[in-house]
Amino acid sequence: MSRFFTHSIILWSKTKVRALPWQQTEDAYYIWLREIILQQTRVEQGYKYYQKFVSKYPTVFHLADAGINEVYKDWEGLGYYNRAKNLHEAAKYIVKHHDGKFPAKYEEVLALKGVGEYTASAILSFAYHQPYAVLDGNVFRVLSRFFGIKLSIDTTEGKKYFKDLAQKLLDKNQPAVYNQAIMDLGAVICKPAHPDCENCPLAEKCKAFNTQTIPDYPVKKTKKPNKKSQIFFNFLVIESDEDILIQKREEKDIWKYLYQFPVVESEKELLQIINKDLVNSHQVINSRISKKYKQKLTHRNIEAKFFEYQVKEIIVSCHFLKIKKVDLNKYSFPKIIRDYLSDKYKYLF
DNA sequence: AATTCGGGGGA
DNA sequence: TCCCCAGAATT
């Protein structure tokens, strides 16, 4: 059975259309960049970021020498911003401890910030043709369906079982071809919804297909009753002719280290923002303001409301940052905020 | 072991 | 509008 599985996947991959250009490289640094960008990210979305990073940071030295704020800025809109931080720290680590040469041992690669088992296996197999089977969402799905595995993929026991199975099925003579093939099959044929079983080379012996139970796989233990309370982000647009106030989001928070306009967060919709709210959030602002309701944004459990204020006199303490409006583009904003602002305040961006 | 991080796509 | 996707770090 495993012979059929591995052989069919390899054969299928040879019939596919040419791979994307970024799948051709065998440079570990580029593969590392690609795999970090692709974590939880669709190929269509990630590709332009990959191109940007490759051209701007052609070697690990370029990346290590860059400032973290610049890396954040280049990552803007991609999400999971800790990846940018880990990427930068790992680049500096590689320069310092590996003399800028990308490590080629599994344990060394796994030790890099932001690199887990999947990414380490991907790098080792694609760059160095070492026999490490990748285990990502695609592989979980393909294996669970084909073999009819009812073990949950999000338990320690399940992960171990799938990892051992994946490693057993790996074509040790061509780990790069095999790993790419099984992930492609999961992405193109064995999709989460509406899989294209008619064109699947594995269908003939696929347990889920033959028992009409495809929607049952993969099995997961976690239930997600994700009904969270709303948070209102009441952003303040406080500006003078040349300057504007922004704020850096602090640690242990969504959008950590990214910038935004000063905000008053609330559980309910605020009828008005008064100076007391600002004082309570440890920001002292003395001003005469007038409020104008602008627009509501919804992002998951977040409703962001924008207001516009005309400010006569501003005395600010703490961590508000007064910057030139022309420099606004140097700061990395969360996507929904950037999208809204760049559309609404074209004169600023 | 459970939770958090974020954007995109589809029902 | 809601639901789903899913690697790595953190708690």
mmCIF file of C-alpha atoms (C1' of nucleotides) in Angstrom:
data_model
loop_
_atom_site.group_PDB
_atom_site.id
_atom_site.type_symbol
_atom_site.label_atom_id
_atom_site.label_comp_id
_atom_site.label_asym_id
_atom_site.label_seq_id
_atom_site.Cartn_x
_atom_site.Cartn_y
_atom_site.Cartn_z
ATOM 1 C CA MET A 1 0.000 0.000 0.000
ATOM 2 C CA SER A 2 2.751 2.415 0.856
ATOM 3 C CA ARG A 3 4.524 1.490 -2.373
ATOM 4 C CA PHE A 4 1.407 2.398 -4.341
ATOM 5 C CA PHE A 5 1.020 5.652 -2.398
ATOM 6 C CA THR A 6 4.560 6.914 -2.852
ATOM 7 C CA HIS A 7 4.863 5.741 -6.431
ATOM 8 C CA SER A 8 1.550 7.286 -7.489
ATOM 9 C CA ILE A 9 2.394 10.620 -5.952
ATOM 10 C CA ILE A 10 5.758 10.776 -7.691
ATOM 11 C CA LEU A 11 4.185 9.830 -11.012
ATOM 12 C CA TRP A 12 1.423 12.397 -10.611
ATOM 13 C CA SER A 13 3.896 15.165 -9.875
ATOM 14 C CA LYS A 14 5.622 14.566 -13.200
ATOM 15 C CA THR A 15 2.397 15.271 -15.058
ATOM 16 C CA LYS A 16 1.922 18.622 -13.428
ATOM 17 C CA VAL A 17 2.555 21.937 -15.034
ATOM 18 C CA ARG A 18 5.865 23.585 -14.375
ATOM 19 C CA ALA A 19 6.480 24.651 -10.828
ATOM 20 C CA LEU A 20 6.597 28.288 -9.825
ATOM 21 C CA PRO A 21 9.991 29.941 -10.250
ATOM 22 C CA TRP A 22 10.445 30.195 -6.502
ATOM 23 C CA GLN A 23 10.206 26.427 -6.244
ATOM 24 C CA GLN A 24 13.204 25.976 -8.495
ATOM 25 C CA THR A 25 15.847 27.395 -6.187
ATOM 26 C CA GLU A 26 17.964 25.133 -4.018
ATOM 27 C CA ASP A 27 19.478 27.982 -2.051
ATOM 28 C CA ALA A 28 18.735 27.309 1.604
ATOM 29 C CA TYR A 29 18.409 31.010 2.384
ATOM 30 C CA TYR A 30 15.770 31.537 -0.284
ATOM 31 C CA ILE A 31 13.941 28.371 0.683
ATOM 32 C CA TRP A 32 13.949 29.475 4.292
ATOM 33 C CA LEU A 33 12.504 32.865 3.298
ATOM 34 C CA ARG A 34 9.863 31.182 1.171
ATOM 35 C CA GLU A 35 8.815 28.717 3.848
ATOM 36 C CA ILE A 36 8.554 31.330 6.590
ATOM 37 C CA ILE A 37 6.439 33.514 4.315
ATOM 38 C CA LEU A 38 4.244 30.570 3.376
ATOM 39 C CA GLN A 39 3.436 29.580 6.958
ATOM 40 C CA GLN A 40 -0.333 30.020 7.244
ATOM 41 C CA THR A 41 -0.269 31.967 4.022
ATOM 42 C CA ARG A 42 -1.586 31.240 0.550
ATOM 43 C CA VAL A 43 0.850 31.067 -2.313
ATOM 44 C CA GLU A 44 -0.954 33.805 -4.236
ATOM 45 C CA GLN A 45 -0.641 36.159 -1.319
ATOM 46 C CA GLY A 46 2.892 35.268 -0.297
ATOM 47 C CA TYR A 47 4.618 35.331 -3.651
ATOM 48 C CA LYS A 48 4.881 39.097 -4.015
ATOM 49 C CA TYR A 49 6.335 39.340 -0.511
ATOM 50 C CA TYR A 50 8.888 36.688 -1.417
ATOM 51 C CA GLN A 51 9.907 38.648 -4.488
ATOM 52 C CA LYS A 52 10.235 41.790 -2.418
ATOM 53 C CA PHE A 53 12.414 40.119 0.197
ATOM 54 C CA VAL A 54 14.636 38.369 -2.328
ATOM 55 C CA SER A 55 15.339 41.560 -4.250
ATOM 56 C CA LYS A 56 15.739 43.725 -1.175
ATOM 57 C CA TYR A 57 17.634 41.188 0.938
ATOM 58 C CA PRO A 58 19.490 39.004 -1.593
ATOM 59 C CA THR A 59 21.667 37.453 1.100
ATOM 60 C CA VAL A 60 21.324 36.707 4.770
ATOM 61 C CA PHE A 61 23.807 39.524 5.416
ATOM 62 C CA HIS A 62 21.457 42.074 3.876
ATOM 63 C CA LEU A 63 18.641 40.841 6.067
ATOM 64 C CA ALA A 64 20.748 40.767 9.202
ATOM 65 C CA ASP A 65 21.997 44.300 8.579
ATOM 66 C CA ALA A 66 18.515 45.729 8.114
ATOM 67 C CA GLY A 67 16.690 47.452 10.936
ATOM 68 C CA ILE A 68 13.803 45.584 12.512
ATOM 69 C CA ASN A 69 11.410 48.414 11.749
ATOM 70 C CA GLU A 70 12.240 48.152 8.089
ATOM 71 C CA VAL A 71 11.630 44.417 8.119
ATOM 72 C CA TYR A 72 8.296 44.984 9.829
ATOM 73 C CA LYS A 73 7.463 47.550 7.197
ATOM 74 C CA ASP A 74 8.230 45.097 4.398
ATOM 75 C CA TRP A 75 6.086 42.493 6.166
ATOM 76 C CA GLU A 76 3.148 44.873 6.476
ATOM 77 C CA GLY A 77 -0.138 43.279 5.413
ATOM 78 C CA LEU A 78 1.114 39.702 5.503
ATOM 79 C CA GLY A 79 -0.019 38.965 9.050
ATOM 80 C CA TYR A 80 1.526 36.938 11.881
ATOM 81 C CA TYR A 81 4.041 39.677 12.415
ATOM 82 C CA ASN A 82 6.108 37.656 14.858
ATOM 83 C CA ARG A 83 7.413 35.877 11.785
ATOM 84 C CA ALA A 84 9.127 39.090 10.729
ATOM 85 C CA LYS A 85 10.731 39.453 14.135
ATOM 86 C CA ASN A 86 11.889 35.834 14.233
ATOM 87 C CA LEU A 87 13.137 36.030 10.660
ATOM 88 C CA HIS A 88 15.305 39.003 11.461
ATOM 89 C CA GLU A 89 16.646 37.502 14.683
ATOM 90 C CA ALA A 90 17.446 34.238 12.922
ATOM 91 C CA ALA A 91 19.288 36.104 10.167
ATOM 92 C CA LYS A 92 21.467 37.830 12.723
ATOM 93 C CA TYR A 93 22.031 34.516 14.450
ATOM 94 C CA ILE A 94 23.138 32.858 11.211
ATOM 95 C CA VAL A 95 25.606 35.633 10.505
ATOM 96 C CA LYS A 96 26.994 35.523 14.012
ATOM 97 C CA HIS A 97 27.106 31.798 14.693
ATOM 98 C CA HIS A 98 27.259 30.233 11.239
ATOM 99 C CA ASP A 99 29.416 32.827 9.541
ATOM 100 C CA GLY A 100 26.496 33.685 7.278
ATOM 101 C CA LYS A 101 26.353 30.191 5.858
ATOM 102 C CA PHE A 102 22.937 28.606 6.238
ATOM 103 C CA PRO A 103 23.150 25.569 8.540
ATOM 104 C CA ALA A 104 22.612 22.132 7.001
ATOM 105 C CA LYS A 105 21.921 19.993 10.058
ATOM 106 C CA TYR A 106 18.334 19.371 11.155
ATOM 107 C CA GLU A 107 18.987 20.313 14.783
ATOM 108 C CA GLU A 108 20.742 23.532 13.796
ATOM 109 C CA VAL A 109 17.950 24.570 11.457
ATOM 110 C CA LEU A 110 15.286 23.658 14.000
ATOM 111 C CA ALA A 111 17.043 25.856 16.543
ATOM 112 C CA LEU A 112 16.451 28.963 14.444
ATOM 113 C CA LYS A 113 13.723 31.293 15.668
ATOM 114 C CA GLY A 114 10.467 30.721 13.848
ATOM 115 C CA VAL A 115 11.529 27.347 12.463
ATOM 116 C CA GLY A 116 9.556 24.347 13.663
ATOM 117 C CA GLU A 117 9.499 20.743 12.515
ATOM 118 C CA TYR A 118 7.699 21.422 9.272
ATOM 119 C CA THR A 119 9.967 24.259 8.151
ATOM 120 C CA ALA A 120 13.116 22.429 9.186
ATOM 121 C CA SER A 121 12.101 19.388 7.157
ATOM 122 C CA ALA A 122 11.211 21.549 4.177
ATOM 123 C CA ILE A 123 14.568 23.316 4.217
ATOM 124 C CA LEU A 124 16.566 20.126 4.727
ATOM 125 C CA SER A 125 14.804 18.275 1.917
ATOM 126 C CA PHE A 126 14.492 21.078 -0.640
ATOM 127 C CA ALA A 127 17.917 22.613 -0.153
ATOM 128 C CA TYR A 128 20.039 19.636 0.806
ATOM 129 C CA HIS A 129 17.995 16.616 -0.320
ATOM 130 C CA GLN A 130 18.110 15.127 3.120
ATOM 131 C CA PRO A 131 15.390 12.556 3.905
ATOM 132 C CA TYR A 132 13.021 14.496 6.146
ATOM 133 C CA ALA A 133 9.313 14.180 5.379
ATOM 134 C CA VAL A 134 7.283 17.361 5.676
ATOM 135 C CA LEU A 135 4.093 17.277 7.712
ATOM 136 C CA ASP A 136 1.837 20.237 7.084
ATOM 137 C CA GLY A 137 -1.897 20.661 6.767
ATOM 138 C CA ASN A 138 -1.875 19.242 3.264
ATOM 139 C CA VAL A 139 -0.035 16.115 4.309
ATOM 140 C CA PHE A 140 -2.290 15.579 7.318
ATOM 141 C CA ARG A 141 -5.296 15.755 5.018
ATOM 142 C CA VAL A 142 -3.955 13.461 2.300
ATOM 143 C CA LEU A 143 -2.729 10.819 4.731
ATOM 144 C CA SER A 144 -5.807 10.804 6.926
ATOM 145 C CA ARG A 145 -8.112 10.417 3.935
ATOM 146 C CA PHE A 146 -6.107 7.838 2.039
ATOM 147 C CA PHE A 147 -5.490 5.604 5.037
ATOM 148 C CA GLY A 148 -8.739 6.435 6.817
ATOM 149 C CA ILE A 149 -6.948 7.509 9.964
ATOM 150 C CA LYS A 150 -9.332 8.565 12.704
ATOM 151 C CA LEU A 151 -6.618 9.700 15.108
ATOM 152 C CA SER A 152 -6.905 13.417 15.842
ATOM 153 C CA ILE A 153 -4.204 15.435 14.147
ATOM 154 C CA ASP A 154 -4.055 17.947 16.981
ATOM 155 C CA THR A 155 -3.057 15.610 19.779
ATOM 156 C CA THR A 156 0.395 14.499 20.783
ATOM 157 C CA GLU A 157 -0.473 10.899 19.972
ATOM 158 C CA GLY A 158 -1.942 11.778 16.585
ATOM 159 C CA LYS A 159 0.958 13.985 15.584
ATOM 160 C CA LYS A 160 3.428 11.260 16.426
ATOM 161 C CA TYR A 161 1.489 8.695 14.420
ATOM 162 C CA PHE A 162 1.244 10.927 11.359
ATOM 163 C CA LYS A 163 4.869 11.957 11.626
ATOM 164 C CA ASP A 164 6.054 8.346 11.686
ATOM 165 C CA LEU A 165 3.761 7.430 8.803
ATOM 166 C CA ALA A 166 4.864 10.409 6.713
ATOM 167 C CA GLN A 167 8.494 9.520 7.302
ATOM 168 C CA LYS A 168 7.844 5.918 6.292
ATOM 169 C CA LEU A 169 6.164 6.958 3.050
ATOM 170 C CA LEU A 170 8.884 9.407 2.054
ATOM 171 C CA ASP A 171 10.824 8.565 -1.071
ATOM 172 C CA LYS A 172 14.286 8.674 0.448
ATOM 173 C CA ASN A 173 15.942 8.874 -2.969
ATOM 174 C CA GLN A 174 14.131 12.040 -3.947
ATOM 175 C CA PRO A 175 12.819 13.702 -0.790
ATOM 176 C CA ALA A 176 12.508 17.103 -2.438
ATOM 177 C CA VAL A 177 10.381 15.823 -5.311
ATOM 178 C CA TYR A 178 8.229 13.734 -3.006
ATOM 179 C CA ASN A 179 7.663 16.439 -0.400
ATOM 180 C CA GLN A 180 6.704 18.978 -3.037
ATOM 181 C CA ALA A 181 4.443 16.453 -4.731
ATOM 182 C CA ILE A 182 2.414 15.444 -1.696
ATOM 183 C CA MET A 183 1.859 19.057 -0.648
ATOM 184 C CA ASP A 184 0.857 19.999 -4.194
ATOM 185 C CA LEU A 185 -1.575 17.100 -4.296
ATOM 186 C CA GLY A 186 -3.150 18.312 -1.083
ATOM 187 C CA ALA A 187 -3.416 21.833 -2.424
ATOM 188 C CA VAL A 188 -4.639 21.062 -5.933
ATOM 189 C CA ILE A 189 -6.526 17.749 -5.687
ATOM 190 C CA CYS A 190 -7.119 16.720 -2.094
ATOM 191 C CA LYS A 191 -8.476 20.107 -1.075
ATOM 192 C CA PRO A 192 -10.187 20.737 2.280
ATOM 193 C CA ALA A 193 -13.568 21.214 0.583
ATOM 194 C CA HIS A 194 -14.699 19.802 -2.763
ATOM 195 C CA PRO A 195 -11.669 17.627 -3.456
ATOM 196 C CA ASP A 196 -11.117 16.704 -7.087
ATOM 197 C CA CYS A 197 -11.208 12.939 -6.561
ATOM 198 C CA GLU A 198 -11.914 12.294 -10.242
ATOM 199 C CA ASN A 199 -8.428 13.374 -11.103
ATOM 200 C CA CYS A 200 -6.727 11.952 -8.040
ATOM 201 C CA PRO A 201 -4.103 9.282 -8.664
ATOM 202 C CA LEU A 202 -4.797 7.853 -5.220
ATOM 203 C CA ALA A 203 -8.583 7.585 -5.435
ATOM 204 C CA GLU A 204 -8.591 3.934 -6.440
ATOM 205 C CA LYS A 205 -7.205 2.916 -3.060
ATOM 206 C CA CYS A 206 -8.278 5.891 -0.986
ATOM 207 C CA LYS A 207 -10.155 4.759 2.122
ATOM 208 C CA ALA A 208 -12.183 7.936 2.513
ATOM 209 C CA PHE A 209 -13.119 8.061 -1.161
ATOM 210 C CA ASN A 210 -14.151 4.435 -1.299
ATOM 211 C CA THR A 211 -16.311 4.735 1.798
ATOM 212 C CA GLN A 212 -17.757 8.137 0.915
ATOM 213 C CA THR A 213 -16.433 9.639 4.115
ATOM 214 C CA ILE A 214 -14.164 12.347 2.812
ATOM 215 C CA PRO A 215 -15.755 15.143 4.865
ATOM 216 C CA ASP A 216 -14.890 13.195 8.023
ATOM 217 C CA TYR A 217 -11.174 13.706 7.540
ATOM 218 C CA PRO A 218 -8.921 14.860 8.977
ATOM 219 C CA VAL A 219 -10.217 14.327 12.506
ATOM 220 C CA LYS A 220 -9.634 17.129 14.973
ATOM 221 C CA LYS A 221 -10.176 17.187 18.676
ATOM 222 C CA THR A 222 -10.389 20.899 19.235
ATOM 223 C CA LYS A 223 -13.739 22.509 18.940
ATOM 224 C CA LYS A 224 -13.727 26.158 18.237
ATOM 225 C CA PRO A 225 -16.658 27.941 19.850
ATOM 226 C CA ASN A 226 -14.999 31.133 18.772
ATOM 227 C CA LYS A 227 -17.614 33.527 19.911
ATOM 228 C CA LYS A 228 -15.585 36.291 21.424
ATOM 229 C CA SER A 229 -16.613 39.592 22.801
ATOM 230 C CA GLN A 230 -16.323 42.660 20.720
ATOM 231 C CA ILE A 231 -13.618 45.180 21.249
ATOM 232 C CA PHE A 232 -14.064 48.697 20.032
ATOM 233 C CA PHE A 233 -10.959 50.468 18.885
ATOM 234 C CA ASN A 234 -11.669 54.155 18.931
ATOM 235 C CA PHE A 235 -8.878 55.664 16.930
ATOM 236 C CA LEU A 236 -8.013 59.297 17.206
ATOM 237 C CA VAL A 237 -6.742 61.246 14.283
ATOM 238 C CA ILE A 238 -4.810 64.020 15.939
ATOM 239 C CA GLU A 239 -2.889 66.199 13.580
ATOM 240 C CA SER A 240 -1.517 69.603 13.003
ATOM 241 C CA ASP A 241 -0.463 71.008 9.677
ATOM 242 C CA GLU A 242 2.755 69.036 9.438
ATOM 243 C CA ASP A 243 2.677 66.575 12.305
ATOM 244 C CA ILE A 244 0.509 63.688 13.421
ATOM 245 C CA LEU A 245 0.435 61.500 16.507
ATOM 246 C CA ILE A 246 0.946 57.767 16.289
ATOM 247 C CA GLN A 247 1.415 55.055 18.869
ATOM 248 C CA LYS A 248 3.291 51.785 19.005
ATOM 249 C CA ARG A 249 1.373 48.751 20.197
ATOM 250 C CA GLU A 250 3.034 47.192 23.203
ATOM 251 C CA GLU A 251 4.057 43.673 23.977
ATOM 252 C CA LYS A 252 1.685 40.747 24.569
ATOM 253 C CA ASP A 253 -0.977 42.150 22.366
ATOM 254 C CA ILE A 254 -2.471 41.710 18.960
ATOM 255 C CA TRP A 255 -0.414 43.544 16.359
ATOM 256 C CA LYS A 256 2.495 43.677 18.776
ATOM 257 C CA TYR A 257 5.151 46.236 17.787
ATOM 258 C CA LEU A 258 3.087 47.661 14.980
ATOM 259 C CA TYR A 259 1.988 51.270 14.827
ATOM 260 C CA GLN A 260 -1.431 52.828 14.803
ATOM 261 C CA PHE A 261 -3.153 56.054 15.533
ATOM 262 C CA PRO A 262 -3.675 56.652 19.266
ATOM 263 C CA VAL A 263 -6.528 54.516 20.460
ATOM 264 C CA VAL A 264 -9.012 54.218 23.264
ATOM 265 C CA GLU A 265 -10.227 50.650 23.517
ATOM 266 C CA SER A 266 -13.638 49.943 24.976
ATOM 267 C CA GLU A 267 -16.019 47.036 25.419
ATOM 268 C CA LYS A 268 -18.990 49.044 24.286
ATOM 269 C CA GLU A 269 -19.426 51.666 21.707
ATOM 270 C CA LEU A 270 -18.322 54.966 23.110
ATOM 271 C CA LEU A 271 -20.696 57.839 22.763
ATOM 272 C CA GLN A 272 -17.851 60.202 23.263
ATOM 273 C CA ILE A 273 -14.239 60.115 24.155
ATOM 274 C CA ILE A 274 -13.239 62.399 26.950
ATOM 275 C CA ASN A 275 -9.873 63.266 28.315
ATOM 276 C CA LYS A 276 -10.397 60.955 31.281
ATOM 277 C CA ASP A 277 -10.188 57.916 29.013
ATOM 278 C CA LEU A 278 -6.841 59.008 27.795
ATOM 279 C CA VAL A 279 -5.586 59.654 31.294
ATOM 280 C CA ASN A 280 -6.737 56.232 32.412
ATOM 281 C CA SER A 281 -4.755 54.593 29.674
ATOM 282 C CA HIS A 282 -1.687 56.398 30.959
ATOM 283 C CA GLN A 283 -1.651 58.921 28.223
ATOM 284 C CA VAL A 284 -2.010 62.526 29.148
ATOM 285 C CA ILE A 285 -3.394 64.762 26.538
ATOM 286 C CA ASN A 286 -4.593 68.258 27.058
ATOM 287 C CA SER A 287 -6.608 69.467 24.185
ATOM 288 C CA ARG A 288 -9.801 70.924 22.946
ATOM 289 C CA ILE A 289 -11.381 68.517 20.598
ATOM 290 C CA SER A 290 -14.412 68.172 18.477
ATOM 291 C CA LYS A 291 -15.627 64.776 17.418
ATOM 292 C CA LYS A 292 -16.953 63.577 14.155
ATOM 293 C CA TYR A 293 -18.044 59.960 13.745
ATOM 294 C CA LYS A 294 -16.455 58.437 10.704
ATOM 295 C CA GLN A 295 -16.818 54.774 9.943
ATOM 296 C CA LYS A 296 -16.924 51.291 11.397
ATOM 297 C CA LEU A 297 -14.473 48.522 10.525
ATOM 298 C CA THR A 298 -15.019 44.876 11.350
ATOM 299 C CA HIS A 299 -12.194 42.395 11.629
ATOM 300 C CA ARG A 300 -12.990 39.142 13.404
ATOM 301 C CA ASN A 301 -13.863 40.150 16.916
ATOM 302 C CA ILE A 302 -12.772 43.708 16.420
ATOM 303 C CA GLU A 303 -14.863 46.652 15.536
ATOM 304 C CA ALA A 304 -12.759 49.667 14.907
ATOM 305 C CA LYS A 305 -14.339 53.055 14.897
ATOM 306 C CA PHE A 306 -12.597 56.054 13.551
ATOM 307 C CA PHE A 307 -13.058 59.588 14.717
ATOM 308 C CA GLU A 308 -11.608 62.773 13.496
ATOM 309 C CA TYR A 309 -10.499 65.454 15.890
ATOM 310 C CA GLN A 310 -9.485 68.991 15.413
ATOM 311 C CA VAL A 311 -6.992 69.743 18.117
ATOM 312 C CA LYS A 312 -6.109 73.215 19.238
ATOM 313 C CA GLU A 313 -3.372 72.563 21.690
ATOM 314 C CA ILE A 314 -1.633 69.318 22.447
ATOM 315 C CA ILE A 315 0.475 68.429 25.415
ATOM 316 C CA VAL A 316 1.407 64.799 25.245
ATOM 317 C CA SER A 317 3.332 62.609 27.614
ATOM 318 C CA CYS A 318 4.229 58.915 27.558
ATOM 319 C CA HIS A 319 4.455 56.936 24.405
ATOM 320 C CA PHE A 320 2.598 58.896 21.829
ATOM 321 C CA LEU A 321 4.940 59.606 19.001
ATOM 322 C CA LYS A 322 4.818 62.859 17.116
ATOM 323 C CA ILE A 323 6.023 62.373 13.578
ATOM 324 C CA LYS A 324 5.989 64.251 10.327
ATOM 325 C CA LYS A 325 3.053 63.294 8.194
ATOM 326 C CA VAL A 326 5.385 62.693 5.289
ATOM 327 C CA ASP A 327 7.086 59.943 7.306
ATOM 328 C CA LEU A 328 3.887 57.988 7.925
ATOM 329 C CA ASN A 329 4.768 55.481 5.237
ATOM 330 C CA LYS A 330 7.840 54.375 7.144
ATOM 331 C CA TYR A 331 5.780 52.822 9.909
ATOM 332 C CA SER A 332 4.193 49.401 9.766
ATOM 333 C CA PHE A 333 0.450 49.414 10.439
ATOM 334 C CA PRO A 334 -1.945 46.472 10.782
ATOM 335 C CA LYS A 335 -3.554 45.722 7.451
ATOM 336 C CA ILE A 336 -7.127 46.761 8.192
ATOM 337 C CA ILE A 337 -5.978 50.007 9.704
ATOM 338 C CA ARG A 338 -3.592 50.779 6.865
ATOM 339 C CA ASP A 339 -6.214 49.935 4.256
ATOM 340 C CA TYR A 340 -8.782 52.147 5.871
ATOM 341 C CA LEU A 341 -6.448 55.049 6.458
ATOM 342 C CA SER A 342 -4.800 55.021 3.065
ATOM 343 C CA ASP A 343 -8.210 55.131 1.479
ATOM 344 C CA LYS A 344 -9.792 57.639 3.819
ATOM 345 C CA TYR A 345 -6.827 59.886 4.375
ATOM 346 C CA LYS A 346 -5.181 59.879 0.986
ATOM 347 C CA TYR A 347 -3.446 63.123 1.782
ATOM 348 C CA LEU A 348 -1.586 61.385 4.607
ATOM 349 C CA PHE A 349 -0.369 58.274 2.821
ATOM 350 C "C1'" DA B 1 -2.411 20.603 26.380
ATOM 351 C "C1'" DA B 2 -4.531 24.788 25.241
ATOM 352 C "C1'" DT B 3 -4.180 29.364 23.411
ATOM 353 C "C1'" DT B 4 -2.570 33.056 20.410
ATOM 354 C "C1'" DC B 5 -1.329 35.085 16.215
ATOM 355 C "C1'" DG B 6 -4.137 37.617 11.051
ATOM 356 C "C1'" DG B 7 -5.257 37.674 6.630
ATOM 357 C "C1'" DG B 8 -7.960 35.555 2.639
ATOM 358 C "C1'" DG B 9 -11.484 32.799 0.662
ATOM 359 C "C1'" DG B 10 -15.769 30.578 0.384
ATOM 360 C "C1'" DA B 11 -20.461 29.055 2.113
ATOM 361 C "C1'" DT C 1 -21.499 37.711 8.098
ATOM 362 C "C1'" DC C 2 -19.785 33.632 9.700
ATOM 363 C "C1'" DC C 3 -16.716 29.782 9.377
ATOM 364 C "C1'" DC C 4 -12.493 27.635 8.147
ATOM 365 C "C1'" DC C 5 -7.675 27.387 7.174
ATOM 366 C "C1'" DA C 6 -2.919 25.838 10.157
ATOM 367 C "C1'" DG C 7 2.833 26.184 11.921
ATOM 368 C "C1'" DA C 8 5.306 28.044 15.776
ATOM 369 C "C1'" DA C 9 5.700 30.186 20.140
ATOM 370 C "C1'" DT C 10 3.898 30.900 24.488
ATOM 371 C "C1'" DT C 11 1.417 29.922 28.604
#
